[in-house]
mmCIF file with all atom_site columns, C-alpha atoms in Angstrom:
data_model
loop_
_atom_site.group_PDB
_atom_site.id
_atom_site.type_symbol
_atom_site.label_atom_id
_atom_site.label_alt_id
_atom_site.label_comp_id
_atom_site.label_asym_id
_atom_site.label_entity_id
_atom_site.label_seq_id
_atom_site.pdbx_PDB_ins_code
_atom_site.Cartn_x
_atom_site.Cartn_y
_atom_site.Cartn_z
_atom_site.occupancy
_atom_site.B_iso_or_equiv
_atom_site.pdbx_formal_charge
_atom_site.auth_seq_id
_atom_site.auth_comp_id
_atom_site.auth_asym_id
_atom_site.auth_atom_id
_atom_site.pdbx_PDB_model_num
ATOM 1   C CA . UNK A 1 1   ? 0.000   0.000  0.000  1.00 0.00 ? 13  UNK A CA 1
ATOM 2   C CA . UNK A 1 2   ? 1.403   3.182  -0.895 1.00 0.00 ? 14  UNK A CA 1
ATOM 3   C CA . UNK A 1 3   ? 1.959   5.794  1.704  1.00 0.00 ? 15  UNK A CA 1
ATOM 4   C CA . UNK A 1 4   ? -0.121  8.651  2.968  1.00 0.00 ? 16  UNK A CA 1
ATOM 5   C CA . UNK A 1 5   ? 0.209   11.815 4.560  1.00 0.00 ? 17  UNK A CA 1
ATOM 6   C CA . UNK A 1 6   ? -2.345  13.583 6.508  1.00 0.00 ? 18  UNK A CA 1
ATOM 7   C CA . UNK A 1 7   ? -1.922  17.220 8.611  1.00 0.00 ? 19  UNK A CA 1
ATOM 8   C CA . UNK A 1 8   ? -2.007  16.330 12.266 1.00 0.00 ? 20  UNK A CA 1
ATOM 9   C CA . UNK A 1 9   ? -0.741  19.894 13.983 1.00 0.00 ? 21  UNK A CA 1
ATOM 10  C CA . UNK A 1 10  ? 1.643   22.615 13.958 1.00 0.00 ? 22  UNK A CA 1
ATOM 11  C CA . UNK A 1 11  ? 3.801   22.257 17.070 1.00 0.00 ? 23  UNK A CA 1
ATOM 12  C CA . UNK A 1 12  ? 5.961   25.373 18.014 1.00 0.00 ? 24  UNK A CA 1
ATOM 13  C CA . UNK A 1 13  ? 8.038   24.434 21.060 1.00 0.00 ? 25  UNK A CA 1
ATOM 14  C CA . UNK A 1 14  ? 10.179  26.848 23.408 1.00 0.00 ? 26  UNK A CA 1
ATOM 15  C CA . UNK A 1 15  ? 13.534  26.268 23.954 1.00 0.00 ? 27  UNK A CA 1
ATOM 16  C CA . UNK A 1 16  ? 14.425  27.171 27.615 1.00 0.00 ? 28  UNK A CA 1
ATOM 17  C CA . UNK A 1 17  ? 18.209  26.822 29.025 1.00 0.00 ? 29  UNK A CA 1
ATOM 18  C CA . UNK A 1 18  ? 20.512  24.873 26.922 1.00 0.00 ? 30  UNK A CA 1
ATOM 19  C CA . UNK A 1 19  ? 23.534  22.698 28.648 1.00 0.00 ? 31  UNK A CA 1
ATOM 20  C CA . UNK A 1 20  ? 26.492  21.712 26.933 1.00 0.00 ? 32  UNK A CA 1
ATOM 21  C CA . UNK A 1 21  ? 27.645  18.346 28.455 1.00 0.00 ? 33  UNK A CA 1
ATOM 22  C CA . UNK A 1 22  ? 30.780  18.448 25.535 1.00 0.00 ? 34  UNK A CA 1
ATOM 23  C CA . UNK A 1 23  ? 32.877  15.661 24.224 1.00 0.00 ? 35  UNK A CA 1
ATOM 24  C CA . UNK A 1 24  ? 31.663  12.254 24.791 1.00 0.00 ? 36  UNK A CA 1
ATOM 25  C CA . UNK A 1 25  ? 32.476  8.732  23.396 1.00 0.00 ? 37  UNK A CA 1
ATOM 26  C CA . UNK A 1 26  ? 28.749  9.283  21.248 1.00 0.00 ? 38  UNK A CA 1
ATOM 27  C CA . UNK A 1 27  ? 29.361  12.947 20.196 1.00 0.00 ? 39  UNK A CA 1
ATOM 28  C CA . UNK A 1 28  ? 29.211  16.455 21.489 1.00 0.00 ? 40  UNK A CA 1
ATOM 29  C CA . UNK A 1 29  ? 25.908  16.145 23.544 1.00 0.00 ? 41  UNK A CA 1
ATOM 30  C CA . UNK A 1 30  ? 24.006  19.425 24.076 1.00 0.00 ? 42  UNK A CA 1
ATOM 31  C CA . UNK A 1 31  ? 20.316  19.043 26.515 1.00 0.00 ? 43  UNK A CA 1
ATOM 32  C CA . UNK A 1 32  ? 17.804  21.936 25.764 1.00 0.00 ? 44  UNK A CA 1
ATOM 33  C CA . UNK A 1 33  ? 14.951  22.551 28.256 1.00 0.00 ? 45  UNK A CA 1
ATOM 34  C CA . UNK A 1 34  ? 11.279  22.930 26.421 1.00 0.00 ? 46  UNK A CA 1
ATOM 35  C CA . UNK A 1 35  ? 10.157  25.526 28.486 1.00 0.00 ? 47  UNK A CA 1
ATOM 36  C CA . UNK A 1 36  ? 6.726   25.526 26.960 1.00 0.00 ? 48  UNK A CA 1
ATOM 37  C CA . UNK A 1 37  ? 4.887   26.152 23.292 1.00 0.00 ? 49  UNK A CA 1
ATOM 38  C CA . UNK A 1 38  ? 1.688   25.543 21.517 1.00 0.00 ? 50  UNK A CA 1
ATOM 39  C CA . UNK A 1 39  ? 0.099   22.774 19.163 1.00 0.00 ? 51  UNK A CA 1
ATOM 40  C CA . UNK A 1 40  ? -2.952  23.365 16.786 1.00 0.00 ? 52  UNK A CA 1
ATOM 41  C CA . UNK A 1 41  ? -4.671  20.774 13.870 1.00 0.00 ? 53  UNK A CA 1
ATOM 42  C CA . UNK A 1 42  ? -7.660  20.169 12.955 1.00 0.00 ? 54  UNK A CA 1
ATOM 43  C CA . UNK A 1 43  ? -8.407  17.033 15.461 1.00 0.00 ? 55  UNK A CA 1
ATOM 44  C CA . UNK A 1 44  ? -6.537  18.332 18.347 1.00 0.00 ? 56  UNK A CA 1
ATOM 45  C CA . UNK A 1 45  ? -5.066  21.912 19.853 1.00 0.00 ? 57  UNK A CA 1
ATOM 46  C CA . UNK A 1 46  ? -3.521  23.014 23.106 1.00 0.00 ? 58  UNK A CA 1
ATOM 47  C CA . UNK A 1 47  ? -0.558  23.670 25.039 1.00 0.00 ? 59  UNK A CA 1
ATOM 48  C CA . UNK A 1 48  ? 3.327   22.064 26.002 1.00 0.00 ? 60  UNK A CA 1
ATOM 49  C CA . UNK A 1 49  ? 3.758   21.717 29.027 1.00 0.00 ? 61  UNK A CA 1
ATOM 50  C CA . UNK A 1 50  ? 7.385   22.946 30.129 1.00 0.00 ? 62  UNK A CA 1
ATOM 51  C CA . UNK A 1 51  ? 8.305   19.271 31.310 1.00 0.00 ? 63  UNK A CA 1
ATOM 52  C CA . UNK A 1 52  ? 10.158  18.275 28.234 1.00 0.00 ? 64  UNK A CA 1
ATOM 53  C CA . UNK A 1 53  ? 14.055  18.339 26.697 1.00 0.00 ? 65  UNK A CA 1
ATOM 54  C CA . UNK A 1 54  ? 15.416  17.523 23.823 1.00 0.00 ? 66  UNK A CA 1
ATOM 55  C CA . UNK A 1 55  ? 18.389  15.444 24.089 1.00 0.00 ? 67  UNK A CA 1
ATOM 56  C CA . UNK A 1 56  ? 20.744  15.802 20.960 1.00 0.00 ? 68  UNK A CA 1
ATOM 57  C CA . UNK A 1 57  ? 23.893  14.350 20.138 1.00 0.00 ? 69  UNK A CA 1
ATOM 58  C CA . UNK A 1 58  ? 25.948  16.214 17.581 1.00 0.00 ? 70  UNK A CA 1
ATOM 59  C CA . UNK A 1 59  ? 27.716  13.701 14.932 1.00 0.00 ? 71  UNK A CA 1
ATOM 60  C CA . UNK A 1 60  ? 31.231  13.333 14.168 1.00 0.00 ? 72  UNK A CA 1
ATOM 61  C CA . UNK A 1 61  ? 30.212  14.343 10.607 1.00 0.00 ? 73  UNK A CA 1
ATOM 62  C CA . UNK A 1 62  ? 28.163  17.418 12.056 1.00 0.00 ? 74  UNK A CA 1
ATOM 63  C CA . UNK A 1 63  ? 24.515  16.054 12.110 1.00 0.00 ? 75  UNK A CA 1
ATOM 64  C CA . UNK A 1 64  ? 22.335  16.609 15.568 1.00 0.00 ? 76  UNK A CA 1
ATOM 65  C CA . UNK A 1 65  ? 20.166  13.461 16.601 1.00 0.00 ? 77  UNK A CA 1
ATOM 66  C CA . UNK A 1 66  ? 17.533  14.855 18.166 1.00 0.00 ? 78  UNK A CA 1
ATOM 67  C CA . UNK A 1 67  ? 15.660  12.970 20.552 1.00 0.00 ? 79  UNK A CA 1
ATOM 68  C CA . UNK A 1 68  ? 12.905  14.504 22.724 1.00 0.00 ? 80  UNK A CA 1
ATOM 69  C CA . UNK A 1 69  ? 10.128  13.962 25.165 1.00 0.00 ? 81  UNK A CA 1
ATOM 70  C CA . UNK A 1 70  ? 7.608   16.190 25.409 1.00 0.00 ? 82  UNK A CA 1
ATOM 71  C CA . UNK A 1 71  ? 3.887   16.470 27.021 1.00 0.00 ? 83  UNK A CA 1
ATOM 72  C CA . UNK A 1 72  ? 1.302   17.725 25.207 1.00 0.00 ? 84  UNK A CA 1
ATOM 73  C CA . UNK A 1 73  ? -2.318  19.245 26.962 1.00 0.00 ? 85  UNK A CA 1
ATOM 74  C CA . UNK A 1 74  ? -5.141  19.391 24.663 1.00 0.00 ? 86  UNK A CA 1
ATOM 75  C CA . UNK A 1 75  ? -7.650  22.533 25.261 1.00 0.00 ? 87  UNK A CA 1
ATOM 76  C CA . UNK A 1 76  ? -9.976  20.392 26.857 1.00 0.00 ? 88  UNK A CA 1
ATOM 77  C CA . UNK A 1 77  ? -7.582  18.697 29.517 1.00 0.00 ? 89  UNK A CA 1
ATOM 78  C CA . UNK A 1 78  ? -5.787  15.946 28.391 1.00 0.00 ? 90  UNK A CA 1
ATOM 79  C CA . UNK A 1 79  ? -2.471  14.810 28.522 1.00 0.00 ? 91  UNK A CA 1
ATOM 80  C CA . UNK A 1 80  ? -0.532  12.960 25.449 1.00 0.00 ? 92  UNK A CA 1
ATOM 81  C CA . UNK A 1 81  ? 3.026   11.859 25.690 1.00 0.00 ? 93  UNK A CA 1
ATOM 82  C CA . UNK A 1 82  ? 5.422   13.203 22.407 1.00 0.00 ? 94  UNK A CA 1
ATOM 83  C CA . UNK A 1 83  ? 8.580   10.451 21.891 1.00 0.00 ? 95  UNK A CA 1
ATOM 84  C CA . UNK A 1 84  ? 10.243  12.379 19.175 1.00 0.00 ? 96  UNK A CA 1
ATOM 85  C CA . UNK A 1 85  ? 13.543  11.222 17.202 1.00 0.00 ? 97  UNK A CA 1
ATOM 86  C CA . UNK A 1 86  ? 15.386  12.535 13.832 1.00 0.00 ? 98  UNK A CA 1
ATOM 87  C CA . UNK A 1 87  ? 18.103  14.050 12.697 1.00 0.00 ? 99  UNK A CA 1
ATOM 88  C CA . UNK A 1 88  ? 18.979  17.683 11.751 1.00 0.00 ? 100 UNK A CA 1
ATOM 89  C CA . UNK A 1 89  ? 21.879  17.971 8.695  1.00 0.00 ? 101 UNK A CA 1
ATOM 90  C CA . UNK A 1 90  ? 23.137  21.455 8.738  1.00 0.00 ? 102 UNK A CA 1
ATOM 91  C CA . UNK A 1 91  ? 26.500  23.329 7.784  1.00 0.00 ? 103 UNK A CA 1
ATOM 92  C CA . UNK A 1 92  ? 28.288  24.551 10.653 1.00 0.00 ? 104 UNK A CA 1
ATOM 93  C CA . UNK A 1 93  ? 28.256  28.269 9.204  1.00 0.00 ? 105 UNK A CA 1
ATOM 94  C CA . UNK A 1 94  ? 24.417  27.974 8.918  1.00 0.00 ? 106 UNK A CA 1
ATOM 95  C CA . UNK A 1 95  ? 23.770  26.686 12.518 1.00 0.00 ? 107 UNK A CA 1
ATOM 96  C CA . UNK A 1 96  ? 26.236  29.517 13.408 1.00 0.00 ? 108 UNK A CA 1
ATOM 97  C CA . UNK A 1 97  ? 24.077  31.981 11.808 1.00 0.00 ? 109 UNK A CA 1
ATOM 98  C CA . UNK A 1 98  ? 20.631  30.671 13.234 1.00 0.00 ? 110 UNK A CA 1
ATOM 99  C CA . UNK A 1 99  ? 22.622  31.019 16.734 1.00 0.00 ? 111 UNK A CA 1
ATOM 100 C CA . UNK A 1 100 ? 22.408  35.039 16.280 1.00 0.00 ? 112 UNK A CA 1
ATOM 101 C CA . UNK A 1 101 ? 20.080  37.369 16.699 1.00 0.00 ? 113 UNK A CA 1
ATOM 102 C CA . UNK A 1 102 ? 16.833  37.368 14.122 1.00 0.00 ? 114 UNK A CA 1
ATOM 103 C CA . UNK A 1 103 ? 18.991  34.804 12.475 1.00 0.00 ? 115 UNK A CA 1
ATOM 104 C CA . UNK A 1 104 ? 16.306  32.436 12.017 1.00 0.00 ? 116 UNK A CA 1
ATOM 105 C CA . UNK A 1 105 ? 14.309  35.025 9.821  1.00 0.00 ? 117 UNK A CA 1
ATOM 106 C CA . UNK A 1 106 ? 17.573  35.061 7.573  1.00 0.00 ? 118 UNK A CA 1
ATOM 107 C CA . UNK A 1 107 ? 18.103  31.042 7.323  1.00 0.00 ? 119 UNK A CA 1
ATOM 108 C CA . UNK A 1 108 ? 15.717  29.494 4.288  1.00 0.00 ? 120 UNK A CA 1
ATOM 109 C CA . UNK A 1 109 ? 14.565  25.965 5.969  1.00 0.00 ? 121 UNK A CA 1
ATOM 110 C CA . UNK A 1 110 ? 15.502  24.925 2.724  1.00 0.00 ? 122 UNK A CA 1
ATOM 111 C CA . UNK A 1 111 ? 18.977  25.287 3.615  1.00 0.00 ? 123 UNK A CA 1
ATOM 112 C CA . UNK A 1 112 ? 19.253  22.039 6.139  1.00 0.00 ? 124 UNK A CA 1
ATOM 113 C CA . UNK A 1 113 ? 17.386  19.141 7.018  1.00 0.00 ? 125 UNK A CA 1
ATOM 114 C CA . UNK A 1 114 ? 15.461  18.875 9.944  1.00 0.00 ? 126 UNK A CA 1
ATOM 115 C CA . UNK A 1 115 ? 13.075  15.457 9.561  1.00 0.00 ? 127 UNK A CA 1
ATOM 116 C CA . UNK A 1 116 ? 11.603  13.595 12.730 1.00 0.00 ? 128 UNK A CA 1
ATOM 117 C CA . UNK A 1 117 ? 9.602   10.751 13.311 1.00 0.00 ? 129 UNK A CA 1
ATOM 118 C CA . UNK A 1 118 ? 7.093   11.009 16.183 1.00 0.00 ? 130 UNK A CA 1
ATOM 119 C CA . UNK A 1 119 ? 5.364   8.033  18.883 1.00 0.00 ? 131 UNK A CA 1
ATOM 120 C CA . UNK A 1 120 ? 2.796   9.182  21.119 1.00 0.00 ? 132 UNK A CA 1
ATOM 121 C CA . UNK A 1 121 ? 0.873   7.319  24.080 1.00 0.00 ? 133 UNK A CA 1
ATOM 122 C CA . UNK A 1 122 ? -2.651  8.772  25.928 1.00 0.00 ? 134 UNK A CA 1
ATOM 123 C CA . UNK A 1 123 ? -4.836  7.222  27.987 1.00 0.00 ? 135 UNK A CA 1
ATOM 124 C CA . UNK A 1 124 ? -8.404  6.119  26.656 1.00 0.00 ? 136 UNK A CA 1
ATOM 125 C CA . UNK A 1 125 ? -10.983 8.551  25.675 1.00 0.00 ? 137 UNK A CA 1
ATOM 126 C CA . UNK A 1 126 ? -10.988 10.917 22.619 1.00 0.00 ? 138 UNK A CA 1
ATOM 127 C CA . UNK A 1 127 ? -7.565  11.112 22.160 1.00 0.00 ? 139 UNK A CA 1
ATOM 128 C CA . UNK A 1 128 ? -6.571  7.425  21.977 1.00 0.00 ? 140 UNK A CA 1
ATOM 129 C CA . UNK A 1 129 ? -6.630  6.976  18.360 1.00 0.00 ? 141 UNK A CA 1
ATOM 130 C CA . UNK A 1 130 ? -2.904  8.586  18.688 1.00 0.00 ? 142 UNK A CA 1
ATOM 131 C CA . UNK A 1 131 ? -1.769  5.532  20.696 1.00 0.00 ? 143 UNK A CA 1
ATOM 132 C CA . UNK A 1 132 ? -1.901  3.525  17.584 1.00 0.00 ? 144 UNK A CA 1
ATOM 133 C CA . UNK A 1 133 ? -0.353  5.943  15.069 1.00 0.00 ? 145 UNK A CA 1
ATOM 134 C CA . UNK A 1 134 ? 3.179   7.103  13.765 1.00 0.00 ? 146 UNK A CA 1
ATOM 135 C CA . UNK A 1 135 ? 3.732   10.525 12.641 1.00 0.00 ? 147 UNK A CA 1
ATOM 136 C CA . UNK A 1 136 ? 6.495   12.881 10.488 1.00 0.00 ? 148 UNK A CA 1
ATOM 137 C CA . UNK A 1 137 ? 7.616   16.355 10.955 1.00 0.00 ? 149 UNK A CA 1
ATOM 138 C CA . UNK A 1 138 ? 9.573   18.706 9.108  1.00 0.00 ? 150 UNK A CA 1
ATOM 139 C CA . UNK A 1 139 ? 11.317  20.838 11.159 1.00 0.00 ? 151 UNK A CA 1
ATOM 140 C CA . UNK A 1 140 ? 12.313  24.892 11.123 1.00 0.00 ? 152 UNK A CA 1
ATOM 141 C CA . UNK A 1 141 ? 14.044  27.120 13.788 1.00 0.00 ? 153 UNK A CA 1
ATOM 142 C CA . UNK A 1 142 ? 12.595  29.807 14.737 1.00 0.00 ? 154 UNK A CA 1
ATOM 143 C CA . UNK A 1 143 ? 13.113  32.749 17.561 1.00 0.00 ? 155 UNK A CA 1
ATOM 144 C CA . UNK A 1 144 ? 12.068  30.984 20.372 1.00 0.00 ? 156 UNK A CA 1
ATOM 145 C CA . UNK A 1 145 ? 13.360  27.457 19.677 1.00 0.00 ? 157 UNK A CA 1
ATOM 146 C CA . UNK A 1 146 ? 11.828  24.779 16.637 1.00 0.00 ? 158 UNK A CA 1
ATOM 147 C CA . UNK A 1 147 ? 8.362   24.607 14.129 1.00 0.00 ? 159 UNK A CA 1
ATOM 148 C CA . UNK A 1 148 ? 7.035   21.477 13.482 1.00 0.00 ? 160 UNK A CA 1
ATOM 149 C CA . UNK A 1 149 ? 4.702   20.395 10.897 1.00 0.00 ? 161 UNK A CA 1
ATOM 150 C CA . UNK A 1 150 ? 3.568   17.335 12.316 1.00 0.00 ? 162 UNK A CA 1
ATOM 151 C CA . UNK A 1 151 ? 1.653   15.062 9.692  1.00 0.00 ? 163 UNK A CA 1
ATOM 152 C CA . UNK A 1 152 ? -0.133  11.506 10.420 1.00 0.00 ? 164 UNK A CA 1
ATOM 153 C CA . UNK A 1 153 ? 1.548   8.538  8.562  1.00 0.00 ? 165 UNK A CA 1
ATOM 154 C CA . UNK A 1 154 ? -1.726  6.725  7.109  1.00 0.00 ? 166 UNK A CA 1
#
């Protein structure tokens, strides 16, 4: 069966205090806090709650694996838990760029790759069709920290 893609949400996450851990057998590894952010779709809408991180491991050849938890609150109350893994492929002089100020306004999204797969788990009720999906994003930085556009895998 061929593959299909359907929009699930927009995610814009927060990016709180970012620690360098450095130099490790794995990679450079660098934990950001997700200090909070917003989701919206047409099934679903709400809130992050700042309980998250992102735990990324920069590459010998200069890609970040990202992997992240986050919790999502819909507008009506409940909770959904975000597993989130990828990789972003950027040029060091572009991620130096984004790292200045209103530098992601000047860096195209077109000029890396940020891809991530996503797993999520909710109790029963009206959300717990996402227990037994999978889900894509593209990524984009932005001011504040990262844009997803989160899509159902069908």
């Amino acid at each position: 069966m061929p593959i299909e893609l359907t929009h699930l949400f927009d995610l814009d996450l927060e990016i709180g205090a970012i620690h360098l851990v450095g130099a490790t057998p794995k990679g450079n590894r660098v934990i950001a806090d997700l200090s909070a952010g917003t989701f919206m779709g047409p099934l679903l809408k709400g809130r992050v709650l700042p309980s998250g991180g992102d735990w990324g491991l920069f590459m010998p050849d200069g890609t970040l694996r990202v992997d992240g938890r986050l919790c999502l609150e819909t507008d009506d109350g409940t909770l959904i838990y975000g597993i989130y893994k990828g990789r972003w492929a950027i040029a060091p002089e572009t991620m130096a760029k984004l790292g200045t100020p209103g530098g992601a306004d000047q860096v195209d999204p077109s000029e890396y790759y940020l891809r991530i797969t996503f797993d999520f788990e909710t109790s029963t009720g009206k959300y717990d069709w996402m227990n037994r999906i999978m889900a894509i994003a593209t990524g984009r930085k932005t001011e504040a920290g990262i844009a997803y556009e989160v899509f159902q895998i069908l």
